[in-house]
Coordinates of C-alpha atoms in Angstrom, one line a residue:
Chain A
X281 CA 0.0 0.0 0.0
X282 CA 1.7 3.2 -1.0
X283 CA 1.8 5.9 1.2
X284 CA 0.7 9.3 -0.8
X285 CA 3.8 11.7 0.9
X286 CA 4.2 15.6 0.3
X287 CA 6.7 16.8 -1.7
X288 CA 8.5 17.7 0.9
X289 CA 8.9 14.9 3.0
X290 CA 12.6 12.7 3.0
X291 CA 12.2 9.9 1.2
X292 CA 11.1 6.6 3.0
X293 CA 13.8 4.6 4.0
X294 CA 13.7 1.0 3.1
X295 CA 12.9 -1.7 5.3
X296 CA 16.6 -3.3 5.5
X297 CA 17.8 0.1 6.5
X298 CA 15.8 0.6 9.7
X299 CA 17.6 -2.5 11.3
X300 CA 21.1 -0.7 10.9
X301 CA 19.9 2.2 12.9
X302 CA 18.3 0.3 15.1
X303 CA 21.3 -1.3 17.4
X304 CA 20.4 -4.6 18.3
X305 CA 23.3 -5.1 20.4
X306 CA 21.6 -2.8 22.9
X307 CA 25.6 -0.5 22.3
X308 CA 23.6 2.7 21.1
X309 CA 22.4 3.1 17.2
X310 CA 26.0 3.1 15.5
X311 CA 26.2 5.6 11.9
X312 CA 23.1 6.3 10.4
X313 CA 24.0 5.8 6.8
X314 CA 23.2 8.8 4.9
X315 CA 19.7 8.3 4.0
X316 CA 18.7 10.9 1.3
X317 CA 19.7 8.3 -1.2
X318 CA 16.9 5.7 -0.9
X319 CA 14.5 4.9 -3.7
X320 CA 11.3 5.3 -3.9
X321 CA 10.4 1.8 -4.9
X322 CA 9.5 -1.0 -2.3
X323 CA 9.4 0.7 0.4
X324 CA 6.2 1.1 1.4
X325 CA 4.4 -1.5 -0.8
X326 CA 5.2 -4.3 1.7
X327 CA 1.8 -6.4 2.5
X328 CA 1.1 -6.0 5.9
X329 CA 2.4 -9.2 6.2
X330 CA 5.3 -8.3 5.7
X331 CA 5.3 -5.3 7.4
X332 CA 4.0 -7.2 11.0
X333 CA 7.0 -10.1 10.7
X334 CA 9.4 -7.4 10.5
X335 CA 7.8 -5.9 13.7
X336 CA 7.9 -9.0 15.0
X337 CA 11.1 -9.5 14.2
X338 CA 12.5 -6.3 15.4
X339 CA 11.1 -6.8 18.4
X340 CA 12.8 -10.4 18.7
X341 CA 16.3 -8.4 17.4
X342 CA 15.7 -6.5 20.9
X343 CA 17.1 -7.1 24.3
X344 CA 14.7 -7.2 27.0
X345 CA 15.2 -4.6 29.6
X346 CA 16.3 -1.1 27.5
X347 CA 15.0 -2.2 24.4
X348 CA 11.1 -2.9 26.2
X349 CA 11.3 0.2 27.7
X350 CA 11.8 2.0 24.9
X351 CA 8.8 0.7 23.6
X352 CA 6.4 1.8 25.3
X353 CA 8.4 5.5 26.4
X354 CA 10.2 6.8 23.7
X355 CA 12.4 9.7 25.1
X356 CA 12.2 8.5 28.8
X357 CA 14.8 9.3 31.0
X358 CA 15.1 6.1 31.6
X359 CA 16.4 5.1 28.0
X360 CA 19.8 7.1 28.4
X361 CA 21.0 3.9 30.9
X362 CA 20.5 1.7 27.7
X363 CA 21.9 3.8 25.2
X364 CA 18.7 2.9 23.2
X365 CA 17.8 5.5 20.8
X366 CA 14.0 6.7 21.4
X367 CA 12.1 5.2 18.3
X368 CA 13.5 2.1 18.7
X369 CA 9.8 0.7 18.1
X370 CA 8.1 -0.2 14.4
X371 CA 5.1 2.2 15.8
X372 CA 6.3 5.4 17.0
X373 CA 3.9 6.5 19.5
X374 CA 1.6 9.2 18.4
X375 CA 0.9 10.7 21.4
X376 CA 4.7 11.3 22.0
X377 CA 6.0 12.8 18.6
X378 CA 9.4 15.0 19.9
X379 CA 11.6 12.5 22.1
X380 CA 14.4 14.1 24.0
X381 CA 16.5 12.0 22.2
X382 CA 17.9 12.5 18.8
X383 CA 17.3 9.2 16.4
X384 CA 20.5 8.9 15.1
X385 CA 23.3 9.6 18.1
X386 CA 26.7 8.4 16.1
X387 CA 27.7 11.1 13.5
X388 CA 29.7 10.9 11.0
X389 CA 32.2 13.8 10.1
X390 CA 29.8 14.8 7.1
X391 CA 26.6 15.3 9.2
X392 CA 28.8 16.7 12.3
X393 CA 29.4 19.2 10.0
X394 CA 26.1 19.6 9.2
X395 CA 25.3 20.0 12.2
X396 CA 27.4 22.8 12.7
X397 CA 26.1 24.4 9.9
X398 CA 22.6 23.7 11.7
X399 CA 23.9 26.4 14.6
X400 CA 23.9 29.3 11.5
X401 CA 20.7 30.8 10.4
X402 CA 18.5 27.8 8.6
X403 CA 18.0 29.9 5.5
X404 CA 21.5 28.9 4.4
X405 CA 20.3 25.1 4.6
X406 CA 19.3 23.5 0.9
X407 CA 16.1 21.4 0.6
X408 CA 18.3 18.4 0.7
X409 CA 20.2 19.2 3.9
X410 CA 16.8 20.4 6.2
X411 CA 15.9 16.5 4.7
X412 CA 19.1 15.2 6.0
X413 CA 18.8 16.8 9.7
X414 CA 15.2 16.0 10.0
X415 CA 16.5 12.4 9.5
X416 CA 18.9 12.6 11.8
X417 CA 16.4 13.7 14.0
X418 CA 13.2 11.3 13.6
X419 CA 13.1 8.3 12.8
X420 CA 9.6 8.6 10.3
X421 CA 7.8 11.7 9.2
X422 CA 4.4 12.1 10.9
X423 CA 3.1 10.8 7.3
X424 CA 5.0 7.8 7.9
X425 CA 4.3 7.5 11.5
X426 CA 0.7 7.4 11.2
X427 CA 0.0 5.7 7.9
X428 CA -2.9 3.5 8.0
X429 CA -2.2 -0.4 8.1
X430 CA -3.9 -3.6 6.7
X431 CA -3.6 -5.4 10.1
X432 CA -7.6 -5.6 10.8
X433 CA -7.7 -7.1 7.8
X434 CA -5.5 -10.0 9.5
X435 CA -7.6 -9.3 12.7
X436 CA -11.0 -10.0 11.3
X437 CA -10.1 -12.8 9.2
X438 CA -8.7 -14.5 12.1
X439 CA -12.1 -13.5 14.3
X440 CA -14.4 -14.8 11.5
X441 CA -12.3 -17.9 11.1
X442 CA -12.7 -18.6 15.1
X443 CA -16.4 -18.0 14.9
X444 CA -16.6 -20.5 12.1
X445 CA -14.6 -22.8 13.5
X446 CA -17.1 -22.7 17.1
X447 CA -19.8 -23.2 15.2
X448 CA -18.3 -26.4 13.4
X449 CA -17.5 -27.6 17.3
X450 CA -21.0 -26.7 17.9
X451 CA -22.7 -28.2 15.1
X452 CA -20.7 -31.5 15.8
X453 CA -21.8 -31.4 19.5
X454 CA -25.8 -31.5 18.6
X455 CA -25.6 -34.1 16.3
X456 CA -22.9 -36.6 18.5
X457 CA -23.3 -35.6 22.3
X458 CA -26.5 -33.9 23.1
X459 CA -29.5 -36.0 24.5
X460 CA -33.0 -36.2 23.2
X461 CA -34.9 -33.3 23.9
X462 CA -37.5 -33.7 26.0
X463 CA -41.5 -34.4 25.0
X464 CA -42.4 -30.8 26.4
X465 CA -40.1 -29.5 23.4
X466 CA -42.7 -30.8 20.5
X467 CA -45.2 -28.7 19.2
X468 CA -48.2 -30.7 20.4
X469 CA -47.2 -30.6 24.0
X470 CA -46.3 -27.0 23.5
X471 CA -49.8 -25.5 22.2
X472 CA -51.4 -28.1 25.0
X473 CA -49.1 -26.0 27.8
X474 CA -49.7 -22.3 26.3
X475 CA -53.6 -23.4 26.4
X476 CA -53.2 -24.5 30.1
X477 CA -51.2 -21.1 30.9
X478 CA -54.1 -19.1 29.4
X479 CA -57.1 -21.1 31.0
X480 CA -55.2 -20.2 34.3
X481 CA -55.0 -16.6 33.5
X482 CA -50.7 -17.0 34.7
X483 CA -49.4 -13.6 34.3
X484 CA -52.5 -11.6 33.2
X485 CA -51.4 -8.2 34.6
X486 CA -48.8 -7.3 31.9
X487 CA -47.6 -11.0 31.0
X488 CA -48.8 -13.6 28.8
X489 CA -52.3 -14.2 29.1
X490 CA -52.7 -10.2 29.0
X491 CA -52.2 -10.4 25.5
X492 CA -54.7 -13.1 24.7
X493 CA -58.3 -11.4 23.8
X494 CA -60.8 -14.0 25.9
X495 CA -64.1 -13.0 24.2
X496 CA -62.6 -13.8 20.7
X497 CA -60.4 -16.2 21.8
X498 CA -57.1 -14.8 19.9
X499 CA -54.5 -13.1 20.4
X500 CA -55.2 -9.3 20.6
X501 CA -54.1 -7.2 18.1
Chain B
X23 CA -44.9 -18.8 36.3
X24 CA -42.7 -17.8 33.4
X25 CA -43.3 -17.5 29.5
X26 CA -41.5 -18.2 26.8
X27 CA -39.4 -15.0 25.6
X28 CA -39.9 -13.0 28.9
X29 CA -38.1 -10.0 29.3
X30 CA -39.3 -8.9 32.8
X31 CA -40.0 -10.3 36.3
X32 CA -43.5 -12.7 36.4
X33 CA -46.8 -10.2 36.8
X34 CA -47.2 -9.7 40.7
X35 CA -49.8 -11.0 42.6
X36 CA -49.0 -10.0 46.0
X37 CA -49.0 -6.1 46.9
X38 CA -45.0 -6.6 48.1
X39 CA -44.3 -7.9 44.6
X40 CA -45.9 -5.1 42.9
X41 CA -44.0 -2.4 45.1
X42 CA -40.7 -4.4 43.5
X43 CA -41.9 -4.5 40.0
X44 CA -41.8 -0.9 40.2
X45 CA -38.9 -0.4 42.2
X46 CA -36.8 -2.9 39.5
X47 CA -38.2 -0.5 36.4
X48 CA -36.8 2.3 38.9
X49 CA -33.4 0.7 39.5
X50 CA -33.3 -0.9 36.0
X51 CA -33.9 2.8 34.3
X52 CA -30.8 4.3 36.6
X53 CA -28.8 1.2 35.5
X54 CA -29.2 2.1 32.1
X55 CA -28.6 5.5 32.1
X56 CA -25.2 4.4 33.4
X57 CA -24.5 2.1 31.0
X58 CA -25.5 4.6 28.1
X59 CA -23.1 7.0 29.5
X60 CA -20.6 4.8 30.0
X61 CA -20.8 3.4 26.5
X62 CA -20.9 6.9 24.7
X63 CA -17.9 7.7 26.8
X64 CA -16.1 4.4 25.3
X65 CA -17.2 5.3 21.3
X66 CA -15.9 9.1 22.2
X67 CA -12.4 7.7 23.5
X68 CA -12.2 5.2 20.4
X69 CA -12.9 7.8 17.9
X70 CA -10.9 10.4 18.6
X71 CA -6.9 11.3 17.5
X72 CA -6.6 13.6 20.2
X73 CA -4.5 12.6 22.8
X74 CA -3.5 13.9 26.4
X75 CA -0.9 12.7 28.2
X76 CA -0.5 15.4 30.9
X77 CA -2.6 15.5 33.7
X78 CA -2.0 16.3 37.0
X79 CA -5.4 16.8 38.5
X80 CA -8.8 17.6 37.8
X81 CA -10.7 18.3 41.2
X82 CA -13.8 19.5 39.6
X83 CA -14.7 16.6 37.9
X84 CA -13.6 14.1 40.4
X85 CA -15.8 15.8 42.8
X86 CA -18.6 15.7 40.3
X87 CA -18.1 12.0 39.8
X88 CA -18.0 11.5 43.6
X89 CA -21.1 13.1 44.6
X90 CA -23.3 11.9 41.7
X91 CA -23.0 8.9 42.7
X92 CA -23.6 9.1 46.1
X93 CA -27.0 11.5 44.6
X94 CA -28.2 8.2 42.9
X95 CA -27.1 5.3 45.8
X96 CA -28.9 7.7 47.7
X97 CA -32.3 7.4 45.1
X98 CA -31.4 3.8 44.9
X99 CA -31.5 3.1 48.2
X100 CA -34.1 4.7 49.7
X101 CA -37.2 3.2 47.6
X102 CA -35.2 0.2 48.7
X103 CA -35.4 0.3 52.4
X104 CA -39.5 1.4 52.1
X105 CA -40.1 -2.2 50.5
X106 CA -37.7 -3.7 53.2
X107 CA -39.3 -2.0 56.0
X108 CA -43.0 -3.0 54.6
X109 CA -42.3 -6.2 54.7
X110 CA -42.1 -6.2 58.0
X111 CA -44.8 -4.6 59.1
X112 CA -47.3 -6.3 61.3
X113 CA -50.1 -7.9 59.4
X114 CA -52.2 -10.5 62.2
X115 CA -51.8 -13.6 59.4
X116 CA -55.0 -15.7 59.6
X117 CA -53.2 -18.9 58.7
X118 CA -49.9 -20.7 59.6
X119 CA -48.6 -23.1 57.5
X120 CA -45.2 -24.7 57.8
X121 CA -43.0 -25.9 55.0
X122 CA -39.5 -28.4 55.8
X123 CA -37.2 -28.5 52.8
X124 CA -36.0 -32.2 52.7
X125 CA -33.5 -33.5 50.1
X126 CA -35.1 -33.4 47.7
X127 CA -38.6 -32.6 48.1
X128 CA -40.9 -30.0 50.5
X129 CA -43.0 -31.0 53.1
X130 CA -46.0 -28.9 54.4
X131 CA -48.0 -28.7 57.9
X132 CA -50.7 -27.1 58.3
X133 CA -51.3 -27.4 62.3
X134 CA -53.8 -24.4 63.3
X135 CA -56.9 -26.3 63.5
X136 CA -56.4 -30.2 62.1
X137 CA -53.1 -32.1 62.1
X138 CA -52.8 -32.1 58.1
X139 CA -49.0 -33.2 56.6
X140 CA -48.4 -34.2 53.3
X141 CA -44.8 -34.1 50.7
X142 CA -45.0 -32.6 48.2
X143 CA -42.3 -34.1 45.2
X144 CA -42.1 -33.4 41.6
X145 CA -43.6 -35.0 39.1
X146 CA -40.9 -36.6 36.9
X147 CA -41.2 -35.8 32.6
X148 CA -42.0 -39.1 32.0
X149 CA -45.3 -39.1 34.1
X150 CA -46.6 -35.4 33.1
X151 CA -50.1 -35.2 31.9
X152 CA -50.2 -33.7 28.4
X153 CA -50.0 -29.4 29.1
X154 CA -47.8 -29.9 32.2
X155 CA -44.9 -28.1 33.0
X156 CA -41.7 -30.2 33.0
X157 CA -39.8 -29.5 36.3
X158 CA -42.4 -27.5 38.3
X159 CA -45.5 -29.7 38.3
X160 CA -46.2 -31.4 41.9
X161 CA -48.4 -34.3 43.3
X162 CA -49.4 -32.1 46.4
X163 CA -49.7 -28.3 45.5
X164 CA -50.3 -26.1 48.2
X165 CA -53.8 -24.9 48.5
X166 CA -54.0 -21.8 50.7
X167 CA -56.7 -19.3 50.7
X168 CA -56.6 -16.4 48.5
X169 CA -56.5 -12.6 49.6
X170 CA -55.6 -13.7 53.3
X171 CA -52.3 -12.7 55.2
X172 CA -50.8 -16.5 55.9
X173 CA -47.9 -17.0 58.1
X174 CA -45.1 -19.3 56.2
X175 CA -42.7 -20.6 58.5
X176 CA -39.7 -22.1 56.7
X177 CA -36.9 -24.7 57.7
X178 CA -34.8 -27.7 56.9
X179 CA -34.6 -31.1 58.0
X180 CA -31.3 -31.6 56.4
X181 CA -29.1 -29.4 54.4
X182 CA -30.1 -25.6 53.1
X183 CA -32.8 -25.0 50.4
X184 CA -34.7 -22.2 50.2
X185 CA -38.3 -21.8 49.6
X186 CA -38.9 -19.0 46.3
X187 CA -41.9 -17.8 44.7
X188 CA -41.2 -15.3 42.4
X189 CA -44.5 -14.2 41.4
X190 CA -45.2 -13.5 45.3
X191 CA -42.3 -11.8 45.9
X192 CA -41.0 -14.6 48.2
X193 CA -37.7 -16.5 48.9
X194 CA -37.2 -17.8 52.2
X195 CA -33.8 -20.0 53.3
X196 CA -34.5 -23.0 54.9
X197 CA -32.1 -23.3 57.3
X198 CA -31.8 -26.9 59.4
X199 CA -32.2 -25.4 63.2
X200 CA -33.7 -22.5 62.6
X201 CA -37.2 -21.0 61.9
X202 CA -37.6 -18.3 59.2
X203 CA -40.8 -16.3 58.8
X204 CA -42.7 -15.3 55.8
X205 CA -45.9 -13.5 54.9
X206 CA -48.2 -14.6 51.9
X207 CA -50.5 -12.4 51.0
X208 CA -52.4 -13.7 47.0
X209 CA -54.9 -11.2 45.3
X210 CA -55.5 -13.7 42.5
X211 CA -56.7 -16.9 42.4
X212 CA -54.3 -19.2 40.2
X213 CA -51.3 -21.4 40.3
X214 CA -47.7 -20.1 41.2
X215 CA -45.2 -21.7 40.6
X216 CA -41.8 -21.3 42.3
X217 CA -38.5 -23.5 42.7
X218 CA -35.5 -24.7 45.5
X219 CA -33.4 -21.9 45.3
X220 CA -30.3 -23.2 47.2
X221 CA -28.3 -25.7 45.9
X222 CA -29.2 -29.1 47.9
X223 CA -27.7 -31.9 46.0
X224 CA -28.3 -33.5 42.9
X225 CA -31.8 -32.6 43.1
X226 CA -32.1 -29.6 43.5
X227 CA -33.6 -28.5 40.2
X228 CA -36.0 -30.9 40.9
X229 CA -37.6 -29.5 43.9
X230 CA -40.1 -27.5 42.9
X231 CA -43.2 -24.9 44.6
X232 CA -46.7 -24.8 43.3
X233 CA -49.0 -22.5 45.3
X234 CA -52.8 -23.2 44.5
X235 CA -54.7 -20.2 45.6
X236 CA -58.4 -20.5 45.9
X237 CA -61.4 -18.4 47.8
X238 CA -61.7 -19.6 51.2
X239 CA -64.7 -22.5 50.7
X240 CA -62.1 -24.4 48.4
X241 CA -59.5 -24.2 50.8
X242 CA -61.6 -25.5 53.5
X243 CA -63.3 -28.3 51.4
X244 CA -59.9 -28.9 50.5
X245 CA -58.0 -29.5 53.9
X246 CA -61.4 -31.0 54.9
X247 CA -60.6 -34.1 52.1
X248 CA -56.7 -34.2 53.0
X249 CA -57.1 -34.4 56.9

């Protein structure tokens, strides 16, 4: 599914890429190669299939400890122990867009200088370089961050294939282990025991026989 | 006793049993104004991208959400204590009658004027008359006069059970040593059915109340025959 971004958001980085900046070892990110050069091509077309194993696998790739925390805090004090760079998760958190954090810590001498150029006044920056300090900075663009999955796809297929699945069980249970249903079950017996409820008047306030019209000897309308 | 697709209690035929129907609609209505509040709240939070991750307090609408419901316990409970309090009051019962929960079946005594005892078991599914109900039919009903306050005193010979007719209003424990007391009071003539409502045993589905009610003549033709 292709994400529609604005012209002026950096281009997506591929899939392979975020596991380099991602520093598995739990050591802190190591460089973040320069990332102005990816294509435009498979990026974002992955099924989410795709897309959910390599959360999964990401998530495997962590170490417990730092790496959980960062989940579910991005930019938490308590990351800086770890070394763990705040969007170390597939699904940056929405609700905390601007970790304290930069995403990529390890600079090479290129984007130091950058960076340095950074302390001047920003209109001296080309298109190219704001793109190349934003990506130092964050991990996805808020485009990227919040773009729309096909996981309840996967959700409701799996829901509706449970609920079929119970009512095989089900239907396999009435025809091999329930009992014979009792004689008060058939119709017969039924109209006999609604006729016996009515010529008793049970419930005549508000209830059943309340509803049944004596004179004409019907239900009322 | 109940019909098929019933939503609500059985129609009341004792004046306790009314004041409860309407205290349930009263209690049910409050119960659903919650809920509908509750469940709005829920689709509101779902729906929204807003997020808010910084609060540190918000006295006014805790206090809000304190005394509201204290305001509706308060409407809750009072109704409440009315129908406890009224059925207590005295009422001079004309009639005792005594009912022992066995396992698994009642027994009744009516000891004012004659020495009259009889069980009263359920009739099983196999041995119902065509139009019976299965599981609350009874060889001995218990006929008791109509639009008279009776005494029901209530007990055990083993374990618990406890003696429940809905459409009265009534469920009594029957506790093995001890003597509980009920009033009956029927404005209807009919049959009313009720059943054990503490587990006994195997059997204890299979214990079943039925309550004939007839004008006064019946019931003493009746205890007449059964003496």
């Amino acid at each position: 599914m292709r994400v529609t971004l604005k012209s002026w958001d950096p281009a997506p980085i591929a899939p392979e890429k975020w596991f380099l900046c991602l520093g598995s070892e739990g050591r802190g990110r190591g460089p973040c190669v320069g990332q102005d050069k990816h294509t435009h091509t498979h990026t974002h077309t992955h099924t989410h299939m795709q897309m959910s194993f390599r959360a999964t696998w990401s998530l495997v790739l962590k170490k417990v400890g730092p790496g959980m925390r960062g989940m579910h805090s991005p930019g938490s004090a308590a990351n800086s122990e770890g070394k763990m760079p705040p969007y170390t998760n597939y699904h940056a958190q929405r609700s905390y867009p601007m970790p304290d954090e930069p995403f990529c810590t390890e600079l090479n001498a290129e984007q130091r200088a950058l960076k340095e150029k950074e302390k001047g006044s920003w209109t001296q920056l080309s298109h190219a370089e704001k793109v190349a300090l934003y990506r130092l900075q964050f991990h996805e663009t808020f485009a990227e961050m919040n773009r729309r999955s096909n996981e309840w796809k996967t959700v409701m297929g799996c829901v509706f294939f449970f609920f079929g699945f119970t009512a095989l069980l089900i239907w396999w249970q009435r025809v091999y282990v329930f009992p014979k249903k009792p004689i008060t079950l058939t119709d017969e017996w039924k109209a006999q025991q609604l006729q016996r409820i009515l010529d008793m008047k049970g419930n005549p306030v508000q209830g059943l026989a309340s509803r049944w019209d004596y004179e004409k000897k019907e239900w009322k309308k | 006793m109940a019909y098929p697709f019933q939503l609500g209690l059985q129609d009341a035929t004792s004046p306790i049993m009314e004041e409860l129907l309407h205290f349930h609609d009263h209690t049910l209505m409050i119960v659903f104004l919650i809920s509908s509040l509750i469940l709005y709240i829920i689709s509101l939070m779902l729906t929204t991208k807003l997020t808010h991750t910084s609060t540190m307090d918000a006295q006014e609408v805790e206090t809000v959400w304190t005394i509201l419901p204290a305001i509706i316990l308060i409407l809750i409970a009072l109704p409440s204590l009315r129908i406890l309090y009224m059925m207590d009051e005295i009422n001079n019962p004309s009639l005792t009658v005594k009912t022992m929960g066995h396992q698994w079946y009642w027994s009744y005594e009516y000891t004012d004027y004659e020495d009259l005892n009889f069980d009263s078991y359920m009739i099983p599914t196999q041995e119902l008359k065509p139009g019976e109900l299965r599981l609350l039919e009874v060889d001995n009903r218990v006929v008791l006069p109509m639009e008279m306050t009776i005494r029901m005193l209530i007990s055990s010979e083993d374990v618990l059970h406890s003696w429940a007719v809905p459409s009265l209003g009534l469920k009594t424990d029957a506790i093995p040593g001890r003597l509980n007391q009920t009033t009956l009071m029927a404005m209807r003539p009919g049959l009313y059915y009720g059943q054990c409502s503490e587990i006994c045993g195997s059997n204890h589905s299979f214990m079943p109340i039925v309550l004939e009610m007839v004008p006064l003549s019946y019931f003493e033709t009746w205890s007449a025959l059964m003496v």
